[in-house]
PDB file of C-alpha atoms and ligand atoms in Angstrom:
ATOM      1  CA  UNK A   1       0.000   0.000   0.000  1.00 64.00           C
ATOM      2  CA  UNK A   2       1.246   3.096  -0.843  1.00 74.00           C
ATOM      3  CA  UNK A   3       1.836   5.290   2.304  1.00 91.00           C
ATOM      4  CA  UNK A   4       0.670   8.755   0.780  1.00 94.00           C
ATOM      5  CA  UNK A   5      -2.773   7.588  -0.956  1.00 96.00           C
ATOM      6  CA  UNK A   6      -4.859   5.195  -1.323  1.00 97.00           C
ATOM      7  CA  UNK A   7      -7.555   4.608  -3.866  1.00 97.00           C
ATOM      8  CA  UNK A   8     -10.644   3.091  -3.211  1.00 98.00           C
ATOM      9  CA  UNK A   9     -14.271   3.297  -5.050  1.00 98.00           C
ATOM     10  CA  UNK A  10     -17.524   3.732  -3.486  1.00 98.00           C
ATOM     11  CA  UNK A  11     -20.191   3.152  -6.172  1.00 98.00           C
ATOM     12  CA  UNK A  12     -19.741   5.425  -8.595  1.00 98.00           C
ATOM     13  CA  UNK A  13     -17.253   7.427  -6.784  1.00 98.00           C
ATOM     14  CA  UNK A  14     -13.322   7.576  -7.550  1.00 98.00           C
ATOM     15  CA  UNK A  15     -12.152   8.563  -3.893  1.00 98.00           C
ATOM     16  CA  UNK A  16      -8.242   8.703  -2.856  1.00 98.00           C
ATOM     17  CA  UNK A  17      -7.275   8.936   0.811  1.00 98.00           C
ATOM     18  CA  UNK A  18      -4.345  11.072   1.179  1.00 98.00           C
ATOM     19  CA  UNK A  19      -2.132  11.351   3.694  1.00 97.00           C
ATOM     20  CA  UNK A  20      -0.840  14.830   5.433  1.00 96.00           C
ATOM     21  CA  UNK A  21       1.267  13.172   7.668  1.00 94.00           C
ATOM     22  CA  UNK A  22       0.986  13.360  11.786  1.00 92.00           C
ATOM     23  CA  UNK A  23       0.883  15.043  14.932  1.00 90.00           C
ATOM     24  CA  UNK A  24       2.905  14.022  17.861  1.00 86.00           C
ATOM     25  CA  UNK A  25       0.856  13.875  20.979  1.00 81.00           C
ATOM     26  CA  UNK A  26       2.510  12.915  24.008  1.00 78.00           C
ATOM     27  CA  UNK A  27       0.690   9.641  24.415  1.00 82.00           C
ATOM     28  CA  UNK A  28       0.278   8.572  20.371  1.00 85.00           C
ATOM     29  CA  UNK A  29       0.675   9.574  17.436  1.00 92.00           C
ATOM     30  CA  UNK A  30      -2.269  11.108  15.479  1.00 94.00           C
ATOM     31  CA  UNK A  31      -2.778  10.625  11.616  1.00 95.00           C
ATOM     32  CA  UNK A  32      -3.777  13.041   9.403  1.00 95.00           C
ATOM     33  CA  UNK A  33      -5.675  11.489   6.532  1.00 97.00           C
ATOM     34  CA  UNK A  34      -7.958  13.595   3.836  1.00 98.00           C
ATOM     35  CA  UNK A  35     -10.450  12.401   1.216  1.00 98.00           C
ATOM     36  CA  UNK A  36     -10.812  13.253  -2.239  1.00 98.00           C
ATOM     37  CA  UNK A  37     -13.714  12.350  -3.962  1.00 98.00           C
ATOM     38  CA  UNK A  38     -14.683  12.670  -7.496  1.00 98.00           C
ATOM     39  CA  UNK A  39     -17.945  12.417  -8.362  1.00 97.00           C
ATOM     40  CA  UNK A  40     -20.704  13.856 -10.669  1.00 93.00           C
ATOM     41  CA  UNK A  41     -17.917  15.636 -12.428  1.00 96.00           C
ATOM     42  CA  UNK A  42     -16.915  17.362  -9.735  1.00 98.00           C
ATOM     43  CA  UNK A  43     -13.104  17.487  -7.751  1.00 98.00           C
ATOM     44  CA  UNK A  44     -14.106  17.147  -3.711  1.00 98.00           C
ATOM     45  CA  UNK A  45     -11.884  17.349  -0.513  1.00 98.00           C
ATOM     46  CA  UNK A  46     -12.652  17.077   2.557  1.00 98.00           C
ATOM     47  CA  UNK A  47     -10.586  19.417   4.568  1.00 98.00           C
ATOM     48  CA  UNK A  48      -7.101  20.154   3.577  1.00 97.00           C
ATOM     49  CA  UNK A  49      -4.965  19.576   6.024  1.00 96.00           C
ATOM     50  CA  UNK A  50      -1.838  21.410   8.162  1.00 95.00           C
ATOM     51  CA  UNK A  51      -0.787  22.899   5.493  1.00 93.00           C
ATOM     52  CA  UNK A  52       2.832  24.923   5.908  1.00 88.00           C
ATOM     53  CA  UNK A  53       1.464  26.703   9.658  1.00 80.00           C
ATOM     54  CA  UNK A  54       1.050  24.070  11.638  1.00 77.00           C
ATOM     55  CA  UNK A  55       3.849  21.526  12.767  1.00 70.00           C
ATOM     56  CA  UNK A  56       5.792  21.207   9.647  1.00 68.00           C
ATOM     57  CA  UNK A  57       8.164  18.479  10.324  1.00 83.00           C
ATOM     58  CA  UNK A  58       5.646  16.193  10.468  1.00 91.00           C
ATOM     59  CA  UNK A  59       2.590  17.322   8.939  1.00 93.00           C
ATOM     60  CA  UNK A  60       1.229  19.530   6.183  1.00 94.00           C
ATOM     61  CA  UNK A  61       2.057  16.636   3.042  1.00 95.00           C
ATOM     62  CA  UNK A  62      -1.033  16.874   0.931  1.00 96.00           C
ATOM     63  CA  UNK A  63       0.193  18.749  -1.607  1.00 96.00           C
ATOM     64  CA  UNK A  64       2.589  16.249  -2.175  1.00 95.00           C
ATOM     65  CA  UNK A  65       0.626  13.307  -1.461  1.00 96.00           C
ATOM     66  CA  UNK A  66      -2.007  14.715  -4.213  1.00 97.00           C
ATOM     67  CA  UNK A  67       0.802  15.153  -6.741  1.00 97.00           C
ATOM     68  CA  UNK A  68       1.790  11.205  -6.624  1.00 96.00           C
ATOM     69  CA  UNK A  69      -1.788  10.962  -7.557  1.00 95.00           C
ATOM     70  CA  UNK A  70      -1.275  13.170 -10.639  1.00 96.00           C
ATOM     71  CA  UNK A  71      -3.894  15.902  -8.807  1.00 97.00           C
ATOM     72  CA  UNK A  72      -2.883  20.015  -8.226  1.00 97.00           C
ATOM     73  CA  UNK A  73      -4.657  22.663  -5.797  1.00 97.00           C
ATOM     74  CA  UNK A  74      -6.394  23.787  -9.177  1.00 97.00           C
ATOM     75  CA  UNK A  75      -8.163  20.837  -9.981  1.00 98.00           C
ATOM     76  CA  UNK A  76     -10.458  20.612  -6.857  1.00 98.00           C
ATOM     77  CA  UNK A  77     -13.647  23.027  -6.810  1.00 98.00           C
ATOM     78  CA  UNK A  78     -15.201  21.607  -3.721  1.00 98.00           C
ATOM     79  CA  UNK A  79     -13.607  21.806  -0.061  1.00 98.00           C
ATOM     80  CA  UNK A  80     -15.896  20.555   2.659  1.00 98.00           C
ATOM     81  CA  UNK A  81     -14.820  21.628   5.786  1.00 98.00           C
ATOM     82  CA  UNK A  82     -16.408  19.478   8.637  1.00 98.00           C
ATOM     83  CA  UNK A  83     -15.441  21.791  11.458  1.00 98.00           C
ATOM     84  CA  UNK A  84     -12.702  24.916  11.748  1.00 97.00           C
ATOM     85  CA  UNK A  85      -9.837  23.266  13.895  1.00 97.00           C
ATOM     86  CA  UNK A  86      -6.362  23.636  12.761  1.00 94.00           C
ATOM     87  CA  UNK A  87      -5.750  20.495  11.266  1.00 95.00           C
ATOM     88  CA  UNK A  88      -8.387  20.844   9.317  1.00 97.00           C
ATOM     89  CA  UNK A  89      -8.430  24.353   7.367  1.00 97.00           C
ATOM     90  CA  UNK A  90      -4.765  25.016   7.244  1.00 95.00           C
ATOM     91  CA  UNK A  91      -4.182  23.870   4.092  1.00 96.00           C
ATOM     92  CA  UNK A  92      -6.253  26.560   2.123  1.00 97.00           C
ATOM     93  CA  UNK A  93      -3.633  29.344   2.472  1.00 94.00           C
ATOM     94  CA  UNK A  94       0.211  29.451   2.043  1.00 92.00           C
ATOM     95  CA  UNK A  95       2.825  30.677   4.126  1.00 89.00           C
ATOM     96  CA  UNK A  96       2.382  33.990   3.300  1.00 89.00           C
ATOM     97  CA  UNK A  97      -1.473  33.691   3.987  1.00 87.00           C
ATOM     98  CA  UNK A  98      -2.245  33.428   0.055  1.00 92.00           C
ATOM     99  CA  UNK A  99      -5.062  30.632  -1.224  1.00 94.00           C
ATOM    100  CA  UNK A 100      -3.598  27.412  -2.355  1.00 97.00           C
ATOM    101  CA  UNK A 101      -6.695  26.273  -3.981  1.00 97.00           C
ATOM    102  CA  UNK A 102      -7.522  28.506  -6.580  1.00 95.00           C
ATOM    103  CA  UNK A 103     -10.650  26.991  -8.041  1.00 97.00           C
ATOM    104  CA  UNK A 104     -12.309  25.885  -4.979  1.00 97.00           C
ATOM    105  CA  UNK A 105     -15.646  27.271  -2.817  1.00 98.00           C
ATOM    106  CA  UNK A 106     -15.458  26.207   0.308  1.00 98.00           C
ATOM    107  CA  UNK A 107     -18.445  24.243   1.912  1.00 98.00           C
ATOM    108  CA  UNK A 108     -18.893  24.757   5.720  1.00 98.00           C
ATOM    109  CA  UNK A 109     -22.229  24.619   8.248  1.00 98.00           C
ATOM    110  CA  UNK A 110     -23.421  28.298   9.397  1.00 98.00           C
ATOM    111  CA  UNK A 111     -23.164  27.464  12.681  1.00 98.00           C
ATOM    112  CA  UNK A 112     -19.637  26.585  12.827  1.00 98.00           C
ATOM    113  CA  UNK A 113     -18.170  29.768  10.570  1.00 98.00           C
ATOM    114  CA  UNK A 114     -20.786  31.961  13.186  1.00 97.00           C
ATOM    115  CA  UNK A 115     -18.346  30.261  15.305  1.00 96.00           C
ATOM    116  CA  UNK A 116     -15.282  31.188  13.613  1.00 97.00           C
ATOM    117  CA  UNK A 117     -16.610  34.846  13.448  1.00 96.00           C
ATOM    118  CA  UNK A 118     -17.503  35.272  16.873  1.00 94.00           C
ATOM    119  CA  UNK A 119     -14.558  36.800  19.194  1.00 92.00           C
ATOM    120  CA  UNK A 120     -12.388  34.458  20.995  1.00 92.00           C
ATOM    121  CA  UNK A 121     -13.559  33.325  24.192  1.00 88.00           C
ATOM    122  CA  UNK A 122     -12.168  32.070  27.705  1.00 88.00           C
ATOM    123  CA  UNK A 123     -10.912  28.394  26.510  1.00 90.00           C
ATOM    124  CA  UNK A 124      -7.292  28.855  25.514  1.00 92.00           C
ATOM    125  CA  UNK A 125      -6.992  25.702  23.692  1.00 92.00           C
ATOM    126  CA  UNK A 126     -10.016  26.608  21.351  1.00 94.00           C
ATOM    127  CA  UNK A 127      -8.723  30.031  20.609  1.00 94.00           C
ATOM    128  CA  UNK A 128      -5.915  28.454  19.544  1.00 93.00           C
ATOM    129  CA  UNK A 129      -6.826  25.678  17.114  1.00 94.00           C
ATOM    130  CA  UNK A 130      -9.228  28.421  15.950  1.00 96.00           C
ATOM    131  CA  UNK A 131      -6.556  31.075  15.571  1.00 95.00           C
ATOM    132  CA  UNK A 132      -5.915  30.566  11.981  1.00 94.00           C
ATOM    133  CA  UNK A 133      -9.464  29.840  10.745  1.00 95.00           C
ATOM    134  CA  UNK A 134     -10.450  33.627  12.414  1.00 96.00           C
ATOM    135  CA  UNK A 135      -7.222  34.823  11.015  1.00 94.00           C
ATOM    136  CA  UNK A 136      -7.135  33.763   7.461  1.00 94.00           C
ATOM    137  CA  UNK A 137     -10.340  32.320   6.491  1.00 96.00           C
ATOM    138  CA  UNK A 138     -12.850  34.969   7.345  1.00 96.00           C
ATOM    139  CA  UNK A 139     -11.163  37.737   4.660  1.00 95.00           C
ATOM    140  CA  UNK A 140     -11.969  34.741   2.208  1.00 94.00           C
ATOM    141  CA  UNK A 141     -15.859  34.844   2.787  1.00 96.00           C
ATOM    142  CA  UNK A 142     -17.097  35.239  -0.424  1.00 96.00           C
ATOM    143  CA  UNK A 143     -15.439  31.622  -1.382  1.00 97.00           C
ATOM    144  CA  UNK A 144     -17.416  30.167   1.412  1.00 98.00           C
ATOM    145  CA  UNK A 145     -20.795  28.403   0.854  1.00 98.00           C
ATOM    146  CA  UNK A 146     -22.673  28.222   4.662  1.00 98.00           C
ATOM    147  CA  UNK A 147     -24.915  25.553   4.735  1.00 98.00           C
ATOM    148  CA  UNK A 148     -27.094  23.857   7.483  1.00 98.00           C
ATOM    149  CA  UNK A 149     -25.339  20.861   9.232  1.00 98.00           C
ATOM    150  CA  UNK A 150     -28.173  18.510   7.355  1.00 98.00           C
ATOM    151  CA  UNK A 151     -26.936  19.184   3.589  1.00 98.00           C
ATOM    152  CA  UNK A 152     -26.893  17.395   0.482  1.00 98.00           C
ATOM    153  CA  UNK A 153     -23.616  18.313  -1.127  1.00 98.00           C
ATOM    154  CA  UNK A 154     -24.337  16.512  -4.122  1.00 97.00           C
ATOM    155  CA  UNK A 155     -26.160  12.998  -4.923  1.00 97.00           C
ATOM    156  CA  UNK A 156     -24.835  10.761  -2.521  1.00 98.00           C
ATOM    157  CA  UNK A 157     -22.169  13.155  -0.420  1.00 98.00           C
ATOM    158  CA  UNK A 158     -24.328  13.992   2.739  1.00 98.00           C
ATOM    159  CA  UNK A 159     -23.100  16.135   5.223  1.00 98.00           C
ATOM    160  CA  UNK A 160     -24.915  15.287   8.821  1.00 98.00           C
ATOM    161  CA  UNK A 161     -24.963  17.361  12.114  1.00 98.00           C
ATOM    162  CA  UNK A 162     -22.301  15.430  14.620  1.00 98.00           C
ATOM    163  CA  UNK A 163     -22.176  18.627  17.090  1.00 98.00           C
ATOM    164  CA  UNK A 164     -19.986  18.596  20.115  1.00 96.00           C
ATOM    165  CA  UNK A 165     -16.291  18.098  18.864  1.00 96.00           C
ATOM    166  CA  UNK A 166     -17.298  21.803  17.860  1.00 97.00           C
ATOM    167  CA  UNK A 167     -20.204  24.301  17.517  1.00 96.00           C
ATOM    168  CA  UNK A 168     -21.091  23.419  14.186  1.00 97.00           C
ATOM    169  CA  UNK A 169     -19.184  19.910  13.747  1.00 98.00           C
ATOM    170  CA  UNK A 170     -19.928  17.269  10.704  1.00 98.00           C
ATOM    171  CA  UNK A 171     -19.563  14.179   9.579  1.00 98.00           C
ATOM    172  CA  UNK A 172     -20.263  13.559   5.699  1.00 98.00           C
ATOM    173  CA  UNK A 173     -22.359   9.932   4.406  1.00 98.00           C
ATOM    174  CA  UNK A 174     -21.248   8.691   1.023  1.00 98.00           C
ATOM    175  CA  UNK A 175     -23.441   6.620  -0.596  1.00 98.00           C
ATOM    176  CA  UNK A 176     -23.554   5.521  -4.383  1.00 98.00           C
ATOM    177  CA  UNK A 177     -24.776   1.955  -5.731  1.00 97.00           C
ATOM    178  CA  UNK A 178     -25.851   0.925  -2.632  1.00 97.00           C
ATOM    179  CA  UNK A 179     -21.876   1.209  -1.171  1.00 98.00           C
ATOM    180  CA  UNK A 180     -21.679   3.993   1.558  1.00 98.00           C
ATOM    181  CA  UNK A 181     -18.372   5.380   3.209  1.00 98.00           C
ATOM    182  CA  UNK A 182     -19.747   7.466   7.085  1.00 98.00           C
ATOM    183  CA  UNK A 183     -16.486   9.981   7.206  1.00 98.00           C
ATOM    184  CA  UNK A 184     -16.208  10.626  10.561  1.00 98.00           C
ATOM    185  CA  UNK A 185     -14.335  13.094  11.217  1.00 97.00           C
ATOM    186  CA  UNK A 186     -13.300  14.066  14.363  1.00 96.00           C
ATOM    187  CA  UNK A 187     -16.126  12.617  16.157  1.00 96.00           C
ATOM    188  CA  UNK A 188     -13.382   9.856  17.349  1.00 95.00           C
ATOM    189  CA  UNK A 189     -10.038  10.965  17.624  1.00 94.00           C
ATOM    190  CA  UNK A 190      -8.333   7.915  18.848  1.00 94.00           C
ATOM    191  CA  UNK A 191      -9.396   4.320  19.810  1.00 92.00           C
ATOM    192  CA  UNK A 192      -8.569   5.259  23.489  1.00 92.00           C
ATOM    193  CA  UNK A 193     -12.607   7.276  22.892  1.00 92.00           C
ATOM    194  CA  UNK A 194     -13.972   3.413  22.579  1.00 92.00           C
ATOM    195  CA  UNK A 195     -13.152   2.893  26.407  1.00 90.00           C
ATOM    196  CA  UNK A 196     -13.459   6.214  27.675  1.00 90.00           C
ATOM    197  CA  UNK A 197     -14.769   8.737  25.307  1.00 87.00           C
ATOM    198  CA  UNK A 198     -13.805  11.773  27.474  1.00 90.00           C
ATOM    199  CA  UNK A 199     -10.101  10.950  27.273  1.00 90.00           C
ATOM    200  CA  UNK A 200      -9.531  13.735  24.582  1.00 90.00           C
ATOM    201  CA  UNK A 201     -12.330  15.930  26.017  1.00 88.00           C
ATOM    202  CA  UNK A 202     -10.433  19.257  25.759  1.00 88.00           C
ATOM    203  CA  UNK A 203     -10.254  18.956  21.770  1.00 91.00           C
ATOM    204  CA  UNK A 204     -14.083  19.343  22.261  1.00 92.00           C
ATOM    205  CA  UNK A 205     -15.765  22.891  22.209  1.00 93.00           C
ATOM    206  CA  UNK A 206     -18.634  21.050  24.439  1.00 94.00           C
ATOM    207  CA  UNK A 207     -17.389  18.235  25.838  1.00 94.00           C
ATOM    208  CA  UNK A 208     -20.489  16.764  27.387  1.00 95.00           C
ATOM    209  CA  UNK A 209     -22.416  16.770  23.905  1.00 96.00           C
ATOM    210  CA  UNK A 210     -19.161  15.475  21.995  1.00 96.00           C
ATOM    211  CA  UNK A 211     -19.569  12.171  24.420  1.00 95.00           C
ATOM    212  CA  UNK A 212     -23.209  12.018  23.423  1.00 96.00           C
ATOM    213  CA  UNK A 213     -22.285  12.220  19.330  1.00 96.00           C
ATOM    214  CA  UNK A 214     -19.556   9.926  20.050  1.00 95.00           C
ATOM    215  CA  UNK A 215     -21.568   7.052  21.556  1.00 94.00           C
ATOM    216  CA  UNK A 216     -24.294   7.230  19.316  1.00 96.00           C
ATOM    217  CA  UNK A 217     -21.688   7.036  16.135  1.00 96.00           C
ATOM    218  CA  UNK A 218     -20.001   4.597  17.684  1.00 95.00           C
ATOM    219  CA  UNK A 219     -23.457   2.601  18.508  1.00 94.00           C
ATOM    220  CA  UNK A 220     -24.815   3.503  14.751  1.00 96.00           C
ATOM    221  CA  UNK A 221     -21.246   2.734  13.230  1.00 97.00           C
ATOM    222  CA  UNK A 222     -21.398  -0.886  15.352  1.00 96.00           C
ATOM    223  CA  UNK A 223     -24.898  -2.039  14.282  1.00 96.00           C
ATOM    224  CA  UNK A 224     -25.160  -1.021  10.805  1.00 97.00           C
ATOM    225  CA  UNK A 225     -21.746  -2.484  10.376  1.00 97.00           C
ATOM    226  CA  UNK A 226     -21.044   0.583   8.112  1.00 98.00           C
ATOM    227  CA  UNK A 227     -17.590   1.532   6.223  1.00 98.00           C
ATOM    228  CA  UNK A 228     -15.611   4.209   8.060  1.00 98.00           C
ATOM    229  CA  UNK A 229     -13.337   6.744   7.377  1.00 98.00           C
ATOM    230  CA  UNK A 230     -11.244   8.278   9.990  1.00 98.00           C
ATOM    231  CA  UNK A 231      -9.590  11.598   9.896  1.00 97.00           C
ATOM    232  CA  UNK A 232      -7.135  10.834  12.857  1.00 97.00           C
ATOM    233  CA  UNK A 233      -7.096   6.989  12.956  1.00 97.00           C
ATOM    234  CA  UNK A 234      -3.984   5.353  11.226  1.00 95.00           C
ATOM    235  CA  UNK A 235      -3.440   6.160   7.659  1.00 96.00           C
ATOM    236  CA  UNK A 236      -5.369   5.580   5.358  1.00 97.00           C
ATOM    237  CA  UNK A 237      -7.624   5.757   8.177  1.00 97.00           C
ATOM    238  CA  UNK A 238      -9.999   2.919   6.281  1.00 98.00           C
ATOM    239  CA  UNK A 239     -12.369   0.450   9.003  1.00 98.00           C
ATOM    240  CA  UNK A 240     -15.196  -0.562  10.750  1.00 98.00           C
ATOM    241  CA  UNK A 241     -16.086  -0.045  14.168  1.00 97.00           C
ATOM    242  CA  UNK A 242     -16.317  -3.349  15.887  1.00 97.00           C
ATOM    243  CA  UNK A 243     -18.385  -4.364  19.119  1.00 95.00           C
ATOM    244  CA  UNK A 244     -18.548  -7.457  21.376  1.00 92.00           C
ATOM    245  CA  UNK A 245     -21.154  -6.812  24.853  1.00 86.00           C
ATOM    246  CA  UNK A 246     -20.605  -3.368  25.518  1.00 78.00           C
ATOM    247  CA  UNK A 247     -16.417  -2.851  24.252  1.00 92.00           C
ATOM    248  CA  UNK A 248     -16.028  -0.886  20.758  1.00 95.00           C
ATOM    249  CA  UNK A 249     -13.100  -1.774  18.713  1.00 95.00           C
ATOM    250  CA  UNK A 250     -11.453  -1.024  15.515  1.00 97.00           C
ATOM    251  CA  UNK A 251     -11.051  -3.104  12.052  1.00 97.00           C
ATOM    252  CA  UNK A 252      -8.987  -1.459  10.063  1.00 97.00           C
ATOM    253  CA  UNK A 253      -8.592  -2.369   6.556  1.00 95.00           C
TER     254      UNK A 253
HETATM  255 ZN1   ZN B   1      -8.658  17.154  13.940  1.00 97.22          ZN
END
């Protein structure tokens, strides 16, 4: 398997899982994977990364992981953002604060960019994996579509409210042929959230209804048996949720 993407089809959907490397935590390692999908003629990420603001050593690579895959910043004309965090939105602009992806709107819910707009608040942590959202993103508002948190992207790409992790936090549901991919996002961070889902609690805007979202996806993920993609899980990232009585686990592909 190639270690910077990874194709895969769901239905009629070419998707590639690319990989923008990792962030050191000091009890694991976090992946950073991103998913491109193309479908109904259309070039789709979701999120775009680190970027070249945030931890370069180790992240910020899907630029390069896009090139092995023959793809540049001006193909794609769709970025879904599921939620504002660092990880997730640094890729749009440059070093110098320029946009990367020339061709793209931007897809986000209204409730999380009313988020982004409002002032920063008390929680240190947030203000800080919302600094450069607030800093570089809100000049760029006329890119931005703002949509409600239940929103049909296309046919088949499904973005679905998953609040908690954030204000205005989604996952996105692709389904096409009867194959469906539930991109998670950072509803679980880590497979230490299967045991004890408030491990990672101060990564959460609201803590107490990110451990609601969390068990349900877990318990919906679990029963239906459904394919998952993981922003932070292990690249590429690919799975299904797994559970015997009441312990989750994780398949990966
Ligand atoms: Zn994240």
């Amino acid at each position: 398997m190639s270690d910077t993407a990874y194709r895969l089809t769901i239905g009629d959907f070419n998707c590639i899982i690319f990989n923008d490397g990792y962030l050191v935590d000091h009890v694991e390692n976090f992946g950073l994977n991103c998913i491109y999908i193309e479908a109904g003629g259309h070039k789709i990420l979701i999120d775009n990364g680190c970027g070249e603001n945030f931890r370069e050593k180790t992240a910020g690579h899907l630029l390069k992981s896009m090139k092995t895959a023959g793809l540049k910043p001006g193909d794609i004309d769709t970025i879904i953002f599921d939620h504002g965090h660092i990880d997730h939105v640094c890729g749009t602009f440059d070093k110098n604060g320029n946009p990367v992806f020339s061709n793209a709107r931007y897809i986000v819910t209204k409730k999380e960019w009313d988020y982004i707009k409002s002032p920063p608040g008390a929680n240190k942590t947030q203000n800080e994996f919302y600094y450069h959202a607030r800093k570089y993103l809100i000049p760029m508002e006329e890119r931005f579509v703002l949509v409600d948190a239940d929103y049909q992207v296309l046919p088949g790409i499904k973005m679905r409210p998953a609040f908690g992790h954030t204000k205005g936090n989604v996952m996105v549901d692709l389904m096409s042929q009867g194959q469906r991919l539930l991109c998670i996002g950072d509803v679980i961070h880590s497979r230490r959230e299967f045991a004890d889902p408030a491990c990672l609690a101060a990564f959460d805007v609201t803590p107490s209804e990110a451990i609601k979202t969390r068990a349900k996806i877990l318990d919906e993920a679990a029963q239906t048996g459904v394919f998952v993609f993981a922003c932070h899980f292990t690249f590429p990232g690919l799975g299904y949720i797994r559970q015997t009585k009441d312990m989750f686990s994780w398949e990966p592909i």
